[in-house]
XYZ file of C-alpha atoms in Angstrom:
652
model
C 15.030 -20.472 -36.153
C 12.586 -23.230 -35.589
C 9.346 -21.718 -33.924
C 6.609 -23.519 -32.127
C 3.038 -21.744 -31.779
C 0.652 -22.877 -29.095
C -3.001 -21.379 -29.083
C -4.862 -21.982 -25.911
C -8.628 -22.563 -25.641
C -8.710 -21.515 -22.023
C -11.773 -23.542 -21.673
C -14.479 -21.486 -23.585
C -12.830 -18.059 -22.304
C -10.963 -17.810 -25.617
C -12.445 -20.770 -27.679
C -15.855 -19.266 -27.305
C -15.336 -16.252 -29.431
C -12.046 -17.352 -31.389
C -11.631 -20.144 -33.856
C -8.371 -21.387 -32.090
C -7.756 -24.373 -34.538
C -8.096 -21.808 -37.531
C -5.398 -19.552 -35.595
C -3.079 -22.200 -35.170
C -3.555 -23.303 -38.838
C -2.638 -19.799 -40.086
C 0.390 -19.732 -37.790
C 1.833 -22.697 -39.676
C 2.254 -20.315 -42.569
C 4.299 -17.692 -40.872
C 8.081 -17.484 -41.343
C 10.206 -20.002 -39.496
C 7.082 -21.572 -37.721
C 7.826 -25.278 -37.508
C 5.093 -26.563 -35.508
C 1.607 -24.934 -34.452
C -1.194 -26.509 -32.524
C -4.279 -25.639 -30.361
C -4.510 -26.877 -26.814
C -7.209 -26.759 -24.256
C -5.426 -25.400 -21.174
C -1.635 -24.499 -22.113
C -0.838 -23.412 -18.680
C -1.925 -26.626 -17.162
C 0.494 -29.370 -16.334
C -0.518 -31.417 -19.393
C -0.249 -28.439 -21.562
C 3.321 -27.667 -20.387
C 4.369 -31.277 -20.792
C 3.055 -30.863 -24.506
C 5.201 -27.769 -24.940
C 8.166 -29.602 -23.630
C 7.554 -32.688 -25.836
C 7.078 -30.348 -29.002
C 10.389 -28.764 -28.324
C 12.327 -31.870 -28.055
C 10.345 -33.615 -30.879
C 10.674 -30.598 -33.424
C 13.837 -29.128 -32.402
C 12.198 -25.803 -31.602
C 14.396 -22.843 -30.724
C 11.557 -20.499 -29.498
C 7.938 -20.667 -28.444
C 5.073 -18.573 -28.757
C 1.960 -19.192 -26.538
C -1.300 -17.430 -27.530
C -3.466 -17.230 -24.462
C -4.153 -14.825 -21.571
C -2.119 -11.862 -20.281
C 1.614 -12.466 -19.730
C 1.179 -10.744 -16.361
C -0.265 -13.817 -15.042
C 1.529 -16.706 -16.754
C 4.783 -15.423 -18.696
C 6.992 -16.536 -15.762
C 5.177 -20.278 -15.877
C 6.018 -20.549 -19.582
C 9.561 -19.269 -19.301
C 10.269 -21.996 -16.500
C 8.651 -24.539 -19.040
C 11.182 -23.403 -21.672
C 14.005 -23.832 -19.377
C 12.938 -27.353 -18.186
C 13.227 -28.108 -22.013
C 16.628 -26.696 -22.318
C 15.848 -23.327 -24.024
C 16.857 -19.939 -22.850
C 13.797 -18.463 -20.960
C 13.752 -15.292 -23.242
C 13.162 -17.143 -26.375
C 9.607 -16.895 -25.553
C 6.691 -14.722 -26.320
C 3.138 -14.419 -25.360
C 0.198 -13.222 -27.591
C -2.637 -11.969 -25.354
C -5.737 -13.203 -27.257
C -8.079 -13.394 -24.212
C -8.027 -9.730 -22.603
C -7.150 -8.261 -26.005
C -9.462 -10.238 -28.113
C -12.059 -12.676 -26.902
C -13.039 -10.588 -23.719
C -13.958 -7.440 -25.674
C -16.036 -8.846 -28.652
C -18.234 -11.431 -29.693
C -17.712 -11.484 -33.443
C -15.960 -14.786 -34.004
C -14.696 -13.720 -37.650
C -13.253 -10.423 -36.450
C -11.915 -12.015 -33.141
C -10.138 -15.038 -35.203
C -8.628 -12.355 -37.493
C -7.272 -10.306 -34.865
C -5.918 -13.129 -32.875
C -4.186 -14.113 -36.153
C -2.561 -10.838 -36.211
C -1.354 -10.851 -32.577
C 0.153 -14.377 -33.218
C 1.938 -13.075 -36.325
C 3.223 -10.016 -34.321
C 4.578 -12.211 -31.535
C 6.502 -14.660 -34.084
C 8.107 -11.677 -35.861
C 9.316 -10.467 -32.475
C 10.511 -13.914 -31.369
C 12.418 -14.252 -34.728
C 14.711 -11.454 -33.571
C 14.879 -12.369 -29.982
C 18.376 -13.217 -28.512
C 19.222 -15.416 -25.459
C 19.679 -13.323 -22.315
C 21.473 -14.196 -19.245
C 20.819 -12.895 -15.707
C 23.730 -11.769 -13.364
C 24.068 -12.833 -10.007
C 24.890 -10.393 -7.131
C 25.145 -10.450 -3.295
C 22.343 -9.656 -1.038
C 22.400 -7.714 2.234
C 19.857 -9.719 4.475
C 18.651 -6.722 6.397
C 15.137 -5.397 6.204
C 13.543 -1.986 6.622
C 10.026 -1.564 7.859
C 8.522 2.114 7.348
C 5.792 2.517 9.668
C 5.136 1.304 13.460
C 1.384 0.523 13.223
C 0.172 -2.922 13.727
C 0.905 -3.980 10.198
C 4.563 -2.742 10.581
C 5.078 -4.032 14.100
C 3.666 -7.628 12.856
C 6.028 -7.502 9.855
C 9.102 -6.441 11.770
C 8.562 -9.184 14.565
C 8.097 -11.864 11.876
C 11.258 -10.769 10.112
C 13.133 -10.525 13.149
C 11.918 -14.103 14.476
C 13.044 -15.355 11.326
C 16.559 -14.430 12.077
C 16.945 -11.140 10.045
C 18.132 -7.712 11.425
C 15.142 -5.169 11.157
C 15.182 -1.503 11.124
C 11.928 0.055 12.006
C 11.378 3.693 11.020
C 8.096 5.521 12.640
C 7.569 9.192 11.971
C 5.632 9.671 15.381
C 7.339 9.720 18.774
C 5.986 6.352 19.379
C 4.960 3.090 17.635
C 1.365 1.757 17.811
C -0.440 3.701 15.073
C -3.969 4.237 15.122
C -4.480 1.010 17.029
C -2.672 2.459 20.093
C -5.480 5.238 20.262
C -8.319 2.627 20.381
C -10.214 1.723 23.573
C -11.678 -1.584 22.427
C -11.658 -3.736 19.128
C -14.536 -5.382 17.225
C -16.073 -7.995 17.247
C -14.631 -9.195 20.646
C -14.621 -5.816 22.461
C -11.422 -6.674 24.086
C -8.759 -4.081 25.287
C -6.840 -2.649 22.394
C -3.722 -1.890 24.559
C -3.869 -5.351 25.808
C -3.436 -6.957 22.581
C -0.962 -4.365 21.168
C 1.034 -3.474 24.272
C 2.742 -6.689 24.372
C 3.788 -6.639 20.817
C 5.070 -3.135 21.229
C 7.157 -4.171 24.223
C 8.546 -7.103 21.882
C 9.665 -4.361 19.454
C 11.626 -2.486 22.147
C 13.262 -5.587 23.495
C 14.204 -7.641 20.400
C 17.647 -8.129 19.695
C 17.345 -7.917 16.041
C 15.198 -4.703 15.825
C 16.553 -1.259 15.751
C 13.842 1.344 16.208
C 13.860 4.851 14.926
C 10.951 6.714 16.163
C 10.206 10.343 15.542
C 11.950 9.553 11.996
C 11.273 9.731 8.343
C 12.852 8.266 5.215
C 14.757 10.856 3.517
C 15.856 9.208 0.502
C 16.144 5.824 -1.015
C 19.087 4.509 -3.520
C 20.110 1.340 -4.735
C 18.076 -1.875 -5.834
C 16.803 -5.160 -4.433
C 19.106 -6.686 -2.061
C 21.310 -3.565 -1.822
C 19.212 -0.561 -0.632
C 20.847 2.577 0.961
C 18.298 4.427 2.883
C 18.980 7.967 4.504
C 16.862 8.391 7.545
C 15.936 11.932 8.956
C 15.834 11.616 12.841
C 13.773 14.771 13.988
C 14.875 16.775 16.876
C 12.983 15.854 19.890
C 14.867 18.401 22.165
C 15.372 15.588 24.413
C 18.254 13.144 24.511
C 16.546 9.954 24.530
C 19.696 8.022 25.523
C 19.390 9.820 28.874
C 15.587 10.133 29.086
C 13.978 7.778 31.707
C 10.420 8.734 30.965
C 9.819 9.681 34.538
C 7.270 12.378 33.514
C 8.502 15.195 35.821
C 9.203 17.535 32.875
C 5.320 17.181 32.042
C 4.286 18.152 35.389
C 6.332 21.423 35.720
C 5.534 22.580 31.982
C 3.646 25.823 31.986
C 2.714 25.695 28.283
C -0.456 23.744 28.870
C -2.120 24.859 25.602
C -0.579 22.388 23.326
C -2.732 20.613 20.718
C -2.777 16.924 21.892
C -2.206 14.961 18.634
C -2.481 11.685 20.513
C -5.958 12.427 21.868
C -6.973 13.947 18.452
C -7.399 17.534 20.021
C -9.754 16.473 22.754
C -8.358 18.643 25.549
C -4.945 20.390 25.636
C -1.625 19.330 26.743
C 1.880 20.235 27.866
C 4.612 21.451 25.334
C 6.817 18.577 26.548
C 4.950 15.214 26.519
C 5.240 11.532 26.420
C 2.413 10.381 24.142
C 0.814 7.948 26.382
C 1.744 5.779 29.458
C 2.382 2.680 27.308
C 4.711 4.438 24.600
C 7.393 2.716 23.102
C 9.844 4.325 23.348
C 8.816 6.007 26.439
C 10.655 9.294 25.813
C 9.684 12.746 26.172
C 9.264 15.113 23.125
C 9.017 19.024 23.096
C 6.561 20.699 20.588
C 8.764 23.690 19.462
C 5.767 25.618 18.258
C 4.592 25.958 21.735
C 7.557 25.689 23.932
C 8.113 28.994 25.868
C 11.962 28.401 25.820
C 12.033 27.642 22.030
C 9.705 30.594 21.036
C 10.513 33.202 23.449
C 13.935 32.251 25.021
C 12.424 32.017 28.595
C 11.309 29.111 31.113
C 13.342 26.194 31.060
C 11.472 24.579 33.864
C 11.667 21.192 32.270
C 15.499 21.339 32.027
C 15.610 22.167 35.768
C 13.638 19.406 37.121
C 14.816 16.760 34.580
C 16.777 14.468 37.130
C 18.727 12.779 34.104
C 19.726 16.095 32.274
C 18.057 15.033 29.129
C 16.654 18.410 28.005
C 18.580 19.702 24.879
C 17.061 22.767 23.441
C 19.890 23.164 20.687
C 19.181 19.536 19.411
C 19.059 19.408 15.515
C 17.691 16.997 13.105
C 20.426 14.268 11.956
C 20.604 11.980 8.967
C 21.347 8.077 9.500
C 22.147 6.013 6.498
C 21.210 2.210 6.928
C 21.807 -0.543 4.366
C 19.195 -3.085 3.787
C 18.077 -5.582 1.235
C 14.408 -5.180 1.250
C 11.828 -2.509 2.497
C 8.323 -3.177 3.705
C 6.141 -0.055 3.513
C 3.618 0.006 6.297
C 2.674 3.566 6.575
C -1.166 3.113 7.555
C -3.622 5.784 6.789
C -5.062 9.247 7.987
C -8.620 10.185 8.525
C -10.789 12.169 6.262
C -10.709 15.864 7.351
C -14.305 16.257 8.686
C -14.132 20.193 8.510
C -14.853 19.714 4.775
C -18.219 18.387 5.462
C -19.810 21.779 6.062
C -23.511 20.351 6.184
C -22.552 18.647 9.357
C -20.888 21.446 11.211
C -17.608 19.642 11.358
C -15.089 21.992 12.992
C -17.936 24.566 13.704
C -19.928 22.735 16.214
C -17.984 21.738 19.368
C -20.180 18.819 19.942
C -19.779 17.412 16.379
C -16.680 15.147 16.721
C -14.771 12.430 14.797
C -15.124 8.713 15.530
C -11.552 8.707 16.647
C -12.178 11.528 18.994
C -14.978 9.829 20.368
C -12.710 6.654 20.802
C -10.361 8.764 22.936
C -13.129 9.790 25.161
C -14.087 6.092 25.682
C -10.523 5.070 26.603
C -9.682 4.983 30.309
C -6.329 6.433 29.302
C -8.080 9.394 27.522
C -8.352 12.934 28.397
C -11.621 12.305 29.996
C -10.739 9.144 31.868
C -13.143 7.042 30.011
C -16.181 9.306 30.650
C -18.216 10.449 27.682
C -18.594 14.210 27.976
C -19.834 16.731 25.481
C -16.620 19.126 24.634
C -18.701 22.095 24.738
C -19.973 21.875 28.451
C -18.724 18.681 29.984
C -22.146 17.244 30.287
C -23.061 13.775 29.847
C -24.850 13.210 26.519
C -27.904 10.983 26.464
C -28.962 11.118 22.727
C -25.986 10.334 20.373
C -26.210 10.322 16.621
C -23.676 8.389 14.487
C -23.285 9.329 10.794
C -21.913 6.617 8.595
C -19.805 7.309 5.328
C -18.589 10.843 6.316
C -15.934 10.800 3.875
C -16.634 7.586 2.032
C -18.591 6.504 -0.805
C -19.140 10.248 -1.853
C -17.992 11.340 -5.216
C -18.765 14.922 -4.548
C -15.745 15.146 -2.288
C -13.454 12.805 -4.275
C -13.997 9.886 -2.001
C -15.963 7.262 -3.986
C -14.452 4.197 -2.338
C -15.667 2.275 0.917
C -13.263 2.728 3.822
C -14.244 -0.731 4.936
C -14.256 -0.805 8.640
C -16.423 2.140 9.509
C -19.632 0.077 9.827
C -18.014 -2.066 12.469
C -16.450 0.505 14.612
C -19.771 2.564 14.768
C -21.435 -0.701 16.024
C -18.698 -1.177 18.610
C -19.095 2.539 19.809
C -22.769 2.269 19.970
C -22.357 -0.725 22.359
C -19.738 1.034 24.527
C -21.826 4.027 24.631
C -24.571 1.973 26.244
C -22.074 0.385 28.664
C -20.902 3.838 29.620
C -24.054 5.514 29.802
C -26.925 2.915 30.573
C -29.720 5.455 29.880
C -28.564 6.798 26.576
C -30.057 6.210 23.200
C -27.708 5.747 20.036
C -28.752 6.426 16.413
C -27.064 5.350 13.382
C -27.488 6.902 10.051
C -26.246 4.559 7.507
C -26.072 3.811 3.490
C -25.594 0.153 3.837
C -24.152 -2.205 6.561
C -21.070 -3.722 5.333
C -19.911 -6.535 7.875
C -18.475 -9.227 5.779
C -15.808 -10.517 8.463
C -15.815 -13.451 10.838
C -18.538 -12.700 13.586
C -18.993 -9.167 12.108
C -22.694 -9.537 11.238
C -23.547 -10.956 14.239
C -21.741 -8.134 16.139
C -23.899 -5.227 14.330
C -27.136 -7.271 15.023
C -25.908 -7.393 18.537
C -25.799 -3.561 18.500
C -29.431 -3.302 17.403
C -30.973 -6.193 19.157
C -29.104 -6.288 22.565
C -28.089 -2.607 23.131
C -31.166 -1.025 21.393
C -29.361 1.075 18.897
C -31.600 2.420 16.285
C -30.427 2.151 12.744
C -31.757 4.476 10.066
C -31.131 3.763 6.542
C -30.444 7.277 4.801
C -28.229 10.131 4.552
C -28.122 13.166 6.951
C -28.922 16.445 5.080
C -27.871 18.989 7.688
C -27.250 19.468 11.302
C -28.234 22.654 12.903
C -27.800 23.850 16.617
C -31.042 24.325 18.639
C -31.069 25.318 22.340
C -27.870 23.767 23.330
C -28.620 20.444 21.386
C -28.394 19.685 17.701
C -31.194 19.047 15.293
C -30.226 16.268 12.761
C -32.231 16.286 9.696
C -32.151 13.176 7.547
C -34.367 10.539 5.680
C -35.367 7.079 6.212
C -35.264 5.567 3.059
C -37.043 2.304 4.125
C -39.987 3.990 5.472
C -39.823 6.882 3.032
C -40.182 9.548 5.783
C -38.238 12.553 6.778
C -36.544 12.148 10.051
C -35.487 14.891 12.708
C -33.669 13.773 15.898
C -32.301 16.254 18.568
C -29.069 15.132 19.688
C -26.542 16.073 22.544
C -23.576 14.745 20.506
C -22.988 13.741 16.836
C -20.290 11.403 16.100
C -19.027 11.300 12.278
C -17.547 7.760 11.162
C -14.954 9.541 9.083
C -13.468 7.473 6.427
C -10.138 6.633 5.625
C -7.679 8.072 3.180
C -4.014 7.735 2.392
C -1.306 8.707 5.103
C -0.075 12.393 4.469
C 3.263 12.323 2.628
C 2.405 8.714 1.074
C 2.802 9.987 -2.715
C 6.113 11.495 -1.796
C 7.372 8.328 -0.159
C 5.998 6.261 -3.166
C 8.252 8.119 -5.394
C 11.320 7.690 -3.074
C 10.603 4.041 -3.162
C 9.891 4.170 -6.848
C 6.557 2.379 -6.561
C 3.212 3.314 -7.997
C 0.263 4.669 -6.081
C -3.392 5.331 -7.227
C -5.382 8.461 -7.656
C -6.157 8.532 -3.956
C -2.445 8.126 -2.963
C -2.752 4.586 -1.670
C 0.274 2.357 -2.736
C -0.389 0.029 -5.761
C 0.268 -3.579 -5.422
C 1.915 -5.724 -8.019
C -1.332 -7.527 -8.990
C -4.578 -7.329 -6.890
C -4.777 -11.141 -6.773
C -1.559 -12.707 -7.369
C 0.719 -10.035 -5.852
C -1.174 -8.379 -3.153
C 1.841 -7.496 -1.047
C 4.468 -7.048 -3.832
C 5.192 -3.674 -5.897
C 6.388 -3.077 -9.254
C 9.921 -2.390 -7.506
C 11.597 -5.685 -6.845
C 12.590 -5.885 -3.120
C 9.616 -3.413 -1.889
C 6.490 -4.744 -0.266
C 3.249 -3.518 1.204
C 1.589 -4.113 4.402
C -1.678 -2.722 5.917
C -3.558 0.323 5.202
C -1.047 2.007 2.939
C -2.328 -0.214 0.165
C -5.891 0.337 0.982
C -8.419 0.457 3.971
C -8.240 -2.621 6.077
C -9.155 -3.536 9.564
C -6.803 -5.028 12.158
C -6.981 -8.724 11.200
C -6.312 -7.823 7.667
C -3.371 -5.606 8.396
C -1.950 -8.194 10.667
C -2.363 -10.779 8.053
C -0.714 -8.653 5.457
C 2.276 -7.751 7.847
C 2.870 -11.484 8.028
C 2.624 -11.834 4.378
C 4.983 -9.406 3.672
C 7.364 -10.662 6.216
C 7.236 -14.197 4.409
C 8.010 -12.557 1.132
C 11.299 -11.029 2.602
C 12.103 -14.243 4.105
C 11.689 -15.938 0.735
C 13.832 -13.379 -0.847
C 16.475 -13.613 1.509
C 16.439 -17.543 1.498
C 19.013 -17.272 -1.195
C 22.648 -16.195 -0.775
C 22.674 -14.400 -4.254
C 20.037 -12.719 -6.270
C 19.613 -12.846 -10.260
C 19.022 -9.508 -11.897
C 16.493 -9.209 -14.758
C 18.360 -8.928 -17.980
C 15.610 -7.019 -19.759
C 17.522 -3.723 -19.101
C 18.920 -0.984 -21.075
C 22.280 -1.329 -22.983
C 24.411 1.511 -24.459
C 26.436 1.316 -27.786
C 29.660 3.229 -26.910
C 30.004 3.784 -30.760
C 26.906 5.723 -30.984
C 26.585 7.458 -27.618
C 27.682 11.137 -27.818
C 27.447 11.623 -24.053
C 24.553 14.234 -24.056
C 23.390 12.864 -20.659
C 19.659 13.096 -21.725
C 19.133 9.580 -20.740
C 20.446 10.102 -17.190
C 18.190 13.120 -16.714
C 15.023 11.267 -17.646
C 15.770 7.904 -15.806
C 13.318 7.798 -12.975
C 15.389 4.984 -11.288
C 18.820 6.759 -11.383
C 20.289 3.616 -13.205
C 22.330 5.595 -15.618
C 25.744 7.123 -14.854
C 28.024 9.250 -17.168
C 31.507 7.513 -17.373
C 34.634 8.278 -19.606
C 35.702 6.095 -22.595
C 38.910 6.934 -24.514
C 38.600 10.695 -23.088
C 34.880 11.110 -24.183
C 31.779 11.104 -21.720
C 29.575 8.057 -22.289
C 26.501 6.803 -20.634
C 26.649 3.597 -18.447
C 23.696 1.493 -17.209
C 23.798 0.141 -13.731
C 22.054 -3.151 -14.511
C 20.972 -3.955 -11.081
C 19.065 -0.593 -10.636
C 17.440 -0.491 -14.227
C 14.018 -1.497 -14.174
C 13.473 -1.944 -17.875
C 11.002 0.941 -18.317
C 12.596 1.994 -21.625
C 12.289 5.799 -21.101
C 15.941 6.358 -21.947
C 15.696 4.534 -25.184
C 13.030 6.984 -26.426
C 14.782 9.887 -25.070
C 18.153 9.211 -26.848
C 18.396 11.176 -30.057
C 21.108 8.973 -31.371
C 19.399 5.692 -30.652
C 22.392 4.637 -28.742
C 20.679 3.052 -25.876
C 18.128 0.253 -26.359
C 16.115 -1.977 -24.146
C 17.029 -5.483 -24.352
C 14.213 -7.673 -25.482
C 12.492 -4.598 -26.661
C 14.857 -3.049 -29.090
C 13.720 -0.695 -31.879
C 14.346 -3.313 -34.490
C 12.011 -5.886 -32.509
C 9.322 -3.457 -32.206
C 9.487 -2.203 -35.809
C 9.194 -5.723 -36.976
C 6.138 -6.177 -35.096
C 4.573 -3.150 -36.563
C 5.902 -4.096 -40.183
C 4.238 -7.651 -39.633
C 0.889 -6.059 -38.774
C 0.868 -3.394 -41.694
C 2.202 -5.821 -44.303
C -0.704 -8.117 -44.258
């Protein structure tokens, strides 16, 4: 084999602490290295053309590039080899930037380590064999999981692109958190006026199938050919007959049901249409409080329903959908404010969350748009907003910033002044984070035009006093202790991952971080892709985001799906496991440990044998280390290749 080695300066990123010329000189002495040189930017167009020229001039059979992480540029260099007529898998990268130059300043030590990494790459390349991907058909349908604004945008963009879309939403209506908002920042325009038309488009689009009150039960298959089982939960109402007239709500005597849409502000009936603009506008019975379902009595809703849609014996059902790609847009939940004991969350009636306050402000909310104290219905005059309630706090396991709390607090302070002109709002904050377009101007408007008093400091405690609340805190700018008597306290609760997000991630076979948010393929280069081909992310399931960012990411995820479906056939990655039938004893341990379900047990000449489904295998290698016989090997990362790397390092 004739091997070429190219050592990249990466400007001064590598060359500043590594003698790249000396590394290239040492590489010329390695076995089967025909050509070695150092270059300024190997990934640039001139750098790639230099690699192609060297391949042709020196008859190279394989190439080693010593530069940065293969996570960023491996695909680029593999395409370069193909342009030169070589198999893309006759290529190796030695990461001498992240693994060498970025972690030490000792030129001599760094140069020595870079030489070792290049030697390892050469030894592996000597044992590489050409691999060839297989082509397979693709099902050009897409599933969007989550019907918030990000999921809605992704579904509409895919549908407008001519794709069939299956939209799955676990709540009885789409709209997500945005449907609960009164106004949006920084334009202070009506949330439902923006979202409503998009929700109607979802319902009326011929390419979109909507499953509301449904959850993903299981996911099988691979990119281009996923099979998804969807659990359609019992609504106890036949939605094909329900007209959304609301007669059942009026006659329901069970009026102490927790109102989930209104965040518990007020109570509602056991049978309910979430809100007037709900899509689908269908009634749902809460079985825990329905008198008929709990005691076998009542049935008023069935008596008054003109369509005969009530079905008390309705059960969950399973529907299977075949799709080629999946977009996860499961949104977020809010931090449980009852965990903040110092603020009296859950104990004091007039200490509420920001979303509860939002429902008060909304004209379609339980108070008709009038701000009232939950304890006595009185109109509050002094309102204290507390920022970072469940964000930027290591003591409660939420060290991250939730991103948009500063902005929605400013919005609510402005709306409070509009609703109650003689009110005074106070905001306790740590830092004001308003980096978006027109965002900083908006927060200043709350201070300067609406008279909101911003106090930089934490609140230490809230204590009831004579029907009001004494808010104790500190003003760190003045260095003084502060006490404010408030009629109502609003906690700007932070964002956390949606309930069940980690379980869904495991079903989708994607990664999630320690807080439950889904992990993107690369924070900069692949912000909407995941480590599982064909699964994409949109919105706050990946991390806290405001509405514009969620909409943008929904559109980005849709564009990725449209790009994926632009081909009639897809190519499988040949870096998958392969079974040696002669060595396999059919113990099945590989099948038990495979996290992707890519291994099946078959029969060969009357003996059980393992078989790898190449299109499902993700090349993780768990099966290879599990097999006691060494009968299953990961192509491109075989035991012989890895041992050759170890021996090369130990020999010198």
